[in-house]
Amino acid sequence: MQLMVCPHLGLDDDPTLTRTAATRSHRCYAHTLRLAPDVDHQSDFCFSNAFAQCPYYTSTPAEAGAPVHAPAAWRLSQVRDDERPRWLGWVWLGLSAAIVVAFAFVVITFGLDLLRPSAPATPFTLATVMPTAPPTRLPAATRVEIALGVTFPTPTPAPGGQALTLTSHAEDAGWWASGDTRANHLGDSFLYAGRLDDQRFLSMVRFDLTRVPRGAVIEQATLRLTGLEDRRFDRADPGLWLVQLIAEADAQDLASTDYVAAYSRPASITLAPLRATDLAAGKANEFVLDETIRTWMAQQLLDGAASLTVRLLPAGEETTSLFAWDSGQGSESRGAAPELALVVGPPPPTPPPLPTKPFLVATLTPPPANVMTAVALAATATAVAKTTGAYTPLPYQVYTPTPFPENLATVQAAALARGLPPVLVDTPTPANEATAAYHAEYATAVALTTGAFTPVPTDYVTPVVIAPSPPAENVATAAARVLAVTATAESAARSLLPTATPTPWPYNALLGVFVYATAVPANAETAVALNEQAILIARTTGTPTPLPWNAIVITRVPAPAAATPTPIPLFINEAEFTPTSTPTATGTPPSALPAEVIGKILFRSDRSGSEATYMLDPTTGGVTLITQPWVYTLARQQLAQSPGGEQAIVKADNRGLLQIQAYAPTYNATRQLTALNGASYDPAWSPTGEWIAFASTDTGGDEIYRVNSDGSVAQRLTFNTWEWDKHPSWSPDGARIVFYSNRDTGRRQLWIMNQDGSGQLNLSSNEYNDWDPVWVR
């Protein structure tokens, strides 16, 4: 669906440019005096089809197709060189002379210092580097560069206070790139910032401040970032890297933020810039936040903020390389996540109340009942404008009253305004002893490391969710409901019955939202597919929005099940094959293979007219049809497993070529085993753990190879001209290998050979296609 945007909307510094999401940098240029609509107004009007109802909207010149230009005051006046005043040249000459004198003074001073004898050695201390550029809006922090591995002492808080070390979650840290097709890269190991070719990179990290008590004094605050990768970084880069603090109101919903929105969000504080000499992999950059910044953070908490966002980006056009800090997430992280270390004083005896956002409550004018009323209202407005002046436009912070609260925040604000007990969501009772033990251990760990949780009031009440009328299944149902309500009202009016007074809701009531439950996957394959789809959506368009707290899940009533057919047996002998057999899926697949398939070769074939799974007895040559798909699925899981618990996987090397690698789940580590010049795939680990058989295109065609478990020996087992061999699988004793090939007949057939490649023999020798063998052990 095409995004509709008001034609009068533009950025503060460029009226012709509009972001794709609401931001505080937008301005309304509908009139000579530009206005700053808040993000709620932009979402309701400027970024929807309702922009024509905006009180500031005007159809001229938008409907004519002409762009809305900025006022003349926004355009830079052009001054010719011959029109510049002469005194300006004398000013530049004086400034140049002052710079030369200052430079000479510095050279003489430092030259004398170099001639003095060196001072005796002193104990090592961390050097404090003062900012090299003035901060913006608020004073910047003191910056300290440290090496990775230095142990930091835990500060001792004042009596009643606490020391907190805040980190971010996977969905609250990531990077953005200009021109990227993905909305974000949240949860990645790297926090990129800088420039690579024509792309610019920035990163953002959000810290959760809910554990910091509101009203407490922040006595100390330190921000720590640790470098992770400098492969695309130039130490001679003349550019600067900025570290900025963004208020919660300006950095919401990172999951749906694209690069333009992430770049344009206004920063409240810019810390001392980092130079190329300050950055290195494994090196930590530490910023000690001064009292002014700590006071700003405490005020953010008093204003109701629950998070703080840090943005990393290059400054200006001079930056030419790319640097990455550690996010603390993902497989490439070294565990050095960004940290915000705080030392806070004791909380106040009574938590300060949350601020009330000023707004006006107004009743909207009802729409005209007919054309004559609309004409009369327009004539009245014209007459008022000519005699007394135009109407005062409505301010942006105007809300219409609703008969019930729309979210939990409204319920809580109303309770606070009326002096009633607070409304808080209760923690659910653990479902079992294991869950209760986990919660207790987690609370103990938090108390020992970062301090106890902020206590909740003792007199709170839990919200009550009121279920609205269930949604109609179709248009006919909705129409029937309207007719029934209308008939009831008309009957009461004809009978002169009094109108019943509705029972008022309790103050802690909240209207629920109906959400249809997601259907349970029909089988394991569907569940895996849905999980992969969710991962792709998160990587391409952002993390999905979670369910609202007041969601009421509706489970659709399934249609009556058809009569259960007589199940087909799991195994059917070759003499009983029929091309019309339709297997009945097993409700819950077993977790172990049946004893009948141990030592047999499972494979795929088209010998029954369609693709199906079959079992070959290598001793007798008998073939059996397997009617359930879970048998082959479980058998394939044995292929890449080693006796020691490792897994043979396929992963690209630094050249982009697929190679065989060993993955250790216990340590979450991989090691590369092959380094061929073609794609390697189909790994199968021998039962003895000594060899891994696989297929590779190293010679141009697909051949079978084997490599030992440490990757020191690789041996080619098959040699063809135009034919190909694929999908090896080991016998239970590790002495032979089964695979499939198109040699001799041109059809896919099962072949067998010894572990060293000798004694190759066609097992199939039929007119069908047989492929993907698995020798079950």
Short mmCIF file of N, CA and C in Angstrom, two decimals, residues 170-269:
data_model
loop_
_atom_site.label_atom_id
_atom_site.label_comp_id
_atom_site.label_asym_id
_atom_site.label_seq_id
_atom_site.Cartn_x
_atom_site.Cartn_y
_atom_site.Cartn_z
N ALA A 170 19.45 -8.01 22.90
CA ALA A 170 19.74 -8.22 21.47
C ALA A 170 18.89 -7.32 20.59
N GLU A 171 17.62 -7.09 21.01
CA GLU A 171 16.75 -6.27 20.18
C GLU A 171 16.96 -4.78 20.40
N ASP A 172 17.92 -4.39 21.26
CA ASP A 172 18.16 -2.98 21.57
C ASP A 172 19.55 -2.52 21.14
N ALA A 173 20.25 -3.29 20.31
CA ALA A 173 21.58 -2.90 19.85
C ALA A 173 21.75 -3.39 18.42
N GLY A 174 22.26 -2.53 17.56
CA GLY A 174 22.47 -2.93 16.16
C GLY A 174 23.00 -1.79 15.34
N TRP A 175 23.11 -2.02 14.04
CA TRP A 175 23.67 -1.00 13.13
C TRP A 175 22.78 -0.82 11.92
N TRP A 176 22.96 0.33 11.27
CA TRP A 176 22.20 0.72 10.08
C TRP A 176 23.20 1.18 9.00
N ALA A 177 22.82 0.99 7.75
CA ALA A 177 23.66 1.41 6.63
C ALA A 177 22.81 2.13 5.60
N SER A 178 23.36 3.19 5.03
CA SER A 178 22.64 3.93 4.00
C SER A 178 22.53 3.07 2.75
N GLY A 179 21.35 3.12 2.13
CA GLY A 179 21.14 2.34 0.92
C GLY A 179 20.94 0.86 1.16
N ASP A 180 20.80 0.44 2.42
CA ASP A 180 20.61 -0.98 2.74
C ASP A 180 19.15 -1.36 2.53
N THR A 181 18.94 -2.57 1.99
CA THR A 181 17.56 -3.04 1.79
C THR A 181 16.92 -3.51 3.09
N ARG A 182 17.72 -3.82 4.09
CA ARG A 182 17.17 -4.22 5.38
C ARG A 182 16.91 -2.99 6.24
N ALA A 183 15.85 -3.08 7.04
CA ALA A 183 15.52 -1.94 7.90
C ALA A 183 16.55 -1.76 8.99
N ASN A 184 17.07 -2.85 9.55
CA ASN A 184 18.03 -2.74 10.64
C ASN A 184 18.81 -4.03 10.74
N HIS A 185 19.86 -4.00 11.55
CA HIS A 185 20.66 -5.18 11.85
C HIS A 185 20.76 -5.32 13.37
N LEU A 186 19.61 -5.37 14.04
CA LEU A 186 19.58 -5.54 15.49
C LEU A 186 20.01 -6.95 15.85
N GLY A 187 20.72 -7.08 16.98
CA GLY A 187 21.17 -8.39 17.43
C GLY A 187 22.47 -8.85 16.81
N ASP A 188 23.09 -8.05 15.92
CA ASP A 188 24.35 -8.43 15.31
C ASP A 188 25.49 -8.23 16.30
N SER A 189 26.61 -8.94 16.07
CA SER A 189 27.75 -8.83 16.99
C SER A 189 28.46 -7.49 16.87
N PHE A 190 28.35 -6.82 15.72
CA PHE A 190 29.14 -5.62 15.46
C PHE A 190 28.27 -4.37 15.58
N LEU A 191 28.90 -3.30 16.06
CA LEU A 191 28.29 -1.97 16.08
C LEU A 191 29.13 -1.09 15.16
N TYR A 192 28.76 -1.06 13.87
CA TYR A 192 29.55 -0.35 12.86
C TYR A 192 29.26 1.15 12.91
N ALA A 193 30.31 1.92 12.65
CA ALA A 193 30.17 3.37 12.49
C ALA A 193 31.32 3.83 11.60
N GLY A 194 30.98 4.59 10.59
CA GLY A 194 32.01 5.10 9.68
C GLY A 194 31.53 5.07 8.25
N ARG A 195 32.46 4.82 7.34
CA ARG A 195 32.15 4.89 5.91
C ARG A 195 32.91 3.78 5.19
N LEU A 196 32.22 3.10 4.28
CA LEU A 196 32.81 2.06 3.45
C LEU A 196 32.33 2.28 2.03
N ASP A 197 33.25 2.67 1.15
CA ASP A 197 32.89 3.04 -0.23
C ASP A 197 31.87 4.17 -0.19
N ASP A 198 30.68 3.94 -0.76
CA ASP A 198 29.66 4.98 -0.80
C ASP A 198 28.62 4.83 0.30
N GLN A 199 28.79 3.86 1.19
CA GLN A 199 27.82 3.63 2.25
C GLN A 199 28.31 4.22 3.57
N ARG A 200 27.33 4.77 4.31
CA ARG A 200 27.61 5.28 5.65
C ARG A 200 26.95 4.37 6.68
N PHE A 201 27.62 4.19 7.80
CA PHE A 201 27.15 3.27 8.83
C PHE A 201 27.03 4.02 10.16
N LEU A 202 26.00 3.65 10.92
CA LEU A 202 25.85 4.14 12.28
C LEU A 202 25.26 3.02 13.12
N SER A 203 25.39 3.15 14.43
CA SER A 203 24.87 2.14 15.35
C SER A 203 24.17 2.84 16.51
N MET A 204 23.25 2.12 17.14
CA MET A 204 22.56 2.63 18.31
C MET A 204 22.44 1.51 19.34
N VAL A 205 22.56 1.88 20.60
CA VAL A 205 22.45 0.96 21.73
C VAL A 205 21.48 1.59 22.73
N ARG A 206 20.49 0.82 23.16
CA ARG A 206 19.52 1.34 24.12
C ARG A 206 19.71 0.63 25.46
N PHE A 207 19.84 1.42 26.53
CA PHE A 207 20.00 0.91 27.89
C PHE A 207 18.67 1.03 28.64
N ASP A 208 18.30 -0.01 29.35
CA ASP A 208 17.08 -0.04 30.15
C ASP A 208 17.37 0.63 31.50
N LEU A 209 16.63 1.69 31.82
CA LEU A 209 16.85 2.46 33.06
C LEU A 209 15.80 2.15 34.13
N THR A 210 15.01 1.10 33.93
CA THR A 210 13.92 0.83 34.88
C THR A 210 14.43 0.45 36.27
N ARG A 211 15.69 -0.02 36.36
CA ARG A 211 16.21 -0.39 37.68
C ARG A 211 16.79 0.81 38.44
N VAL A 212 16.88 1.95 37.77
CA VAL A 212 17.38 3.15 38.46
C VAL A 212 16.20 3.82 39.16
N PRO A 213 16.24 3.98 40.48
CA PRO A 213 15.09 4.57 41.19
C PRO A 213 14.89 6.02 40.79
N ARG A 214 13.65 6.39 40.52
CA ARG A 214 13.32 7.76 40.18
C ARG A 214 13.48 8.65 41.40
N GLY A 215 14.09 9.79 41.20
CA GLY A 215 14.31 10.73 42.29
C GLY A 215 15.64 10.56 42.99
N ALA A 216 16.35 9.46 42.74
CA ALA A 216 17.66 9.27 43.37
C ALA A 216 18.72 10.07 42.62
N VAL A 217 19.73 10.52 43.34
CA VAL A 217 20.82 11.28 42.74
C VAL A 217 21.79 10.32 42.06
N ILE A 218 22.13 10.59 40.81
CA ILE A 218 23.13 9.80 40.10
C ILE A 218 24.50 10.38 40.44
N GLU A 219 25.24 9.70 41.32
CA GLU A 219 26.51 10.22 41.82
C GLU A 219 27.66 10.01 40.84
N GLN A 220 27.66 8.88 40.13
CA GLN A 220 28.69 8.60 39.14
C GLN A 220 28.04 7.94 37.94
N ALA A 221 28.60 8.16 36.76
CA ALA A 221 28.09 7.53 35.54
C ALA A 221 29.25 7.39 34.56
N THR A 222 29.41 6.18 34.03
CA THR A 222 30.50 5.89 33.10
C THR A 222 29.95 5.06 31.95
N LEU A 223 30.23 5.49 30.73
CA LEU A 223 29.85 4.77 29.52
C LEU A 223 31.10 4.11 28.95
N ARG A 224 31.01 2.79 28.67
CA ARG A 224 32.17 2.05 28.20
C ARG A 224 31.83 1.31 26.91
N LEU A 225 32.64 1.54 25.86
CA LEU A 225 32.50 0.87 24.56
C LEU A 225 33.82 0.19 24.23
N THR A 226 33.75 -1.06 23.74
CA THR A 226 34.96 -1.83 23.47
C THR A 226 35.02 -2.17 21.98
N GLY A 227 36.16 -1.91 21.35
CA GLY A 227 36.33 -2.20 19.93
C GLY A 227 36.34 -3.69 19.65
N LEU A 228 35.79 -4.08 18.51
CA LEU A 228 35.71 -5.49 18.13
C LEU A 228 36.42 -5.78 16.81
N GLU A 229 36.30 -4.91 15.81
CA GLU A 229 36.87 -5.21 14.50
C GLU A 229 37.40 -3.94 13.87
N ASP A 230 38.64 -4.00 13.34
CA ASP A 230 39.23 -2.85 12.64
C ASP A 230 39.85 -3.27 11.32
N ARG A 231 39.30 -4.36 10.69
CA ARG A 231 39.83 -4.83 9.41
C ARG A 231 39.61 -3.81 8.30
N ARG A 232 38.53 -3.06 8.34
CA ARG A 232 38.26 -2.04 7.32
C ARG A 232 38.48 -0.63 7.87
N PHE A 233 39.40 -0.53 8.83
CA PHE A 233 39.65 0.73 9.52
C PHE A 233 41.06 1.23 9.21
N ASP A 234 41.18 2.52 8.94
CA ASP A 234 42.46 3.16 8.62
C ASP A 234 42.88 4.02 9.80
N ARG A 235 44.02 3.69 10.40
CA ARG A 235 44.48 4.45 11.57
C ARG A 235 44.89 5.88 11.21
N ALA A 236 45.09 6.14 9.94
CA ALA A 236 45.41 7.50 9.50
C ALA A 236 44.16 8.26 9.06
N ASP A 237 43.00 7.73 9.34
CA ASP A 237 41.75 8.39 8.96
C ASP A 237 41.66 9.76 9.64
N PRO A 238 41.44 10.82 8.87
CA PRO A 238 41.39 12.16 9.49
C PRO A 238 40.05 12.49 10.14
N GLY A 239 39.08 11.62 10.01
CA GLY A 239 37.74 11.92 10.50
C GLY A 239 37.59 11.75 12.00
N LEU A 240 36.36 12.05 12.47
CA LEU A 240 36.01 11.92 13.88
C LEU A 240 34.80 10.99 14.00
N TRP A 241 34.69 10.34 15.15
CA TRP A 241 33.54 9.50 15.46
C TRP A 241 32.82 10.11 16.67
N LEU A 242 31.51 10.29 16.54
CA LEU A 242 30.71 10.94 17.57
C LEU A 242 29.96 9.89 18.39
N VAL A 243 29.89 10.14 19.69
CA VAL A 243 29.09 9.33 20.62
C VAL A 243 28.04 10.26 21.21
N GLN A 244 26.77 9.99 20.92
CA GLN A 244 25.69 10.90 21.29
C GLN A 244 24.67 10.20 22.17
N LEU A 245 24.08 10.95 23.08
CA LEU A 245 23.01 10.47 23.94
C LEU A 245 21.69 11.02 23.41
N ILE A 246 20.70 10.13 23.23
CA ILE A 246 19.40 10.50 22.69
C ILE A 246 18.34 10.19 23.73
N ALA A 247 17.45 11.15 23.97
CA ALA A 247 16.37 10.96 24.93
C ALA A 247 15.40 9.90 24.44
N GLU A 248 14.68 9.28 25.39
CA GLU A 248 13.75 8.21 25.03
C GLU A 248 12.66 8.71 24.09
N ALA A 249 12.20 9.94 24.28
CA ALA A 249 11.12 10.46 23.44
C ALA A 249 11.53 10.58 21.98
N ASP A 250 12.86 10.65 21.70
CA ASP A 250 13.34 10.81 20.34
C ASP A 250 13.91 9.53 19.75
N ALA A 251 13.87 8.42 20.48
CA ALA A 251 14.47 7.16 19.99
C ALA A 251 13.60 5.98 20.38
N GLN A 252 12.38 5.96 19.90
CA GLN A 252 11.47 4.87 20.21
C GLN A 252 11.37 3.92 19.03
N ASP A 253 11.08 2.65 19.33
CA ASP A 253 10.80 1.62 18.32
C ASP A 253 11.96 1.49 17.34
N LEU A 254 13.11 0.97 17.82
CA LEU A 254 14.26 0.79 16.94
C LEU A 254 13.99 -0.26 15.87
N ALA A 255 13.10 -1.22 16.14
CA ALA A 255 12.88 -2.32 15.20
C ALA A 255 12.33 -1.84 13.87
N SER A 256 11.55 -0.77 13.86
CA SER A 256 10.95 -0.28 12.61
C SER A 256 11.66 0.95 12.07
N THR A 257 12.84 1.25 12.58
CA THR A 257 13.58 2.44 12.17
C THR A 257 14.51 2.10 11.02
N ASP A 258 14.47 2.92 9.94
CA ASP A 258 15.42 2.75 8.85
C ASP A 258 16.61 3.69 9.05
N TYR A 259 17.54 3.69 8.09
CA TYR A 259 18.76 4.47 8.27
C TYR A 259 18.47 5.96 8.35
N VAL A 260 17.60 6.46 7.48
CA VAL A 260 17.31 7.90 7.46
C VAL A 260 16.73 8.35 8.79
N ALA A 261 15.78 7.56 9.32
CA ALA A 261 15.18 7.92 10.61
C ALA A 261 16.20 7.83 11.73
N ALA A 262 17.06 6.79 11.71
CA ALA A 262 18.07 6.65 12.76
C ALA A 262 19.07 7.80 12.72
N TYR A 263 19.42 8.26 11.53
CA TYR A 263 20.38 9.35 11.40
C TYR A 263 19.78 10.70 11.80
N SER A 264 18.50 10.91 11.53
CA SER A 264 17.90 12.22 11.74
C SER A 264 17.36 12.43 13.14
N ARG A 265 17.39 11.43 13.99
CA ARG A 265 16.86 11.63 15.35
C ARG A 265 17.75 12.60 16.12
N PRO A 266 17.15 13.61 16.75
CA PRO A 266 17.97 14.64 17.41
C PRO A 266 18.68 14.10 18.63
N ALA A 267 19.93 14.51 18.80
CA ALA A 267 20.72 14.11 19.96
C ALA A 267 20.66 15.20 21.02
N SER A 268 20.51 14.78 22.28
CA SER A 268 20.49 15.74 23.38
C SER A 268 21.89 16.10 23.83
N ILE A 269 22.82 15.16 23.77
CA ILE A 269 24.19 15.38 24.24
C ILE A 269 25.15 14.73 23.27
#
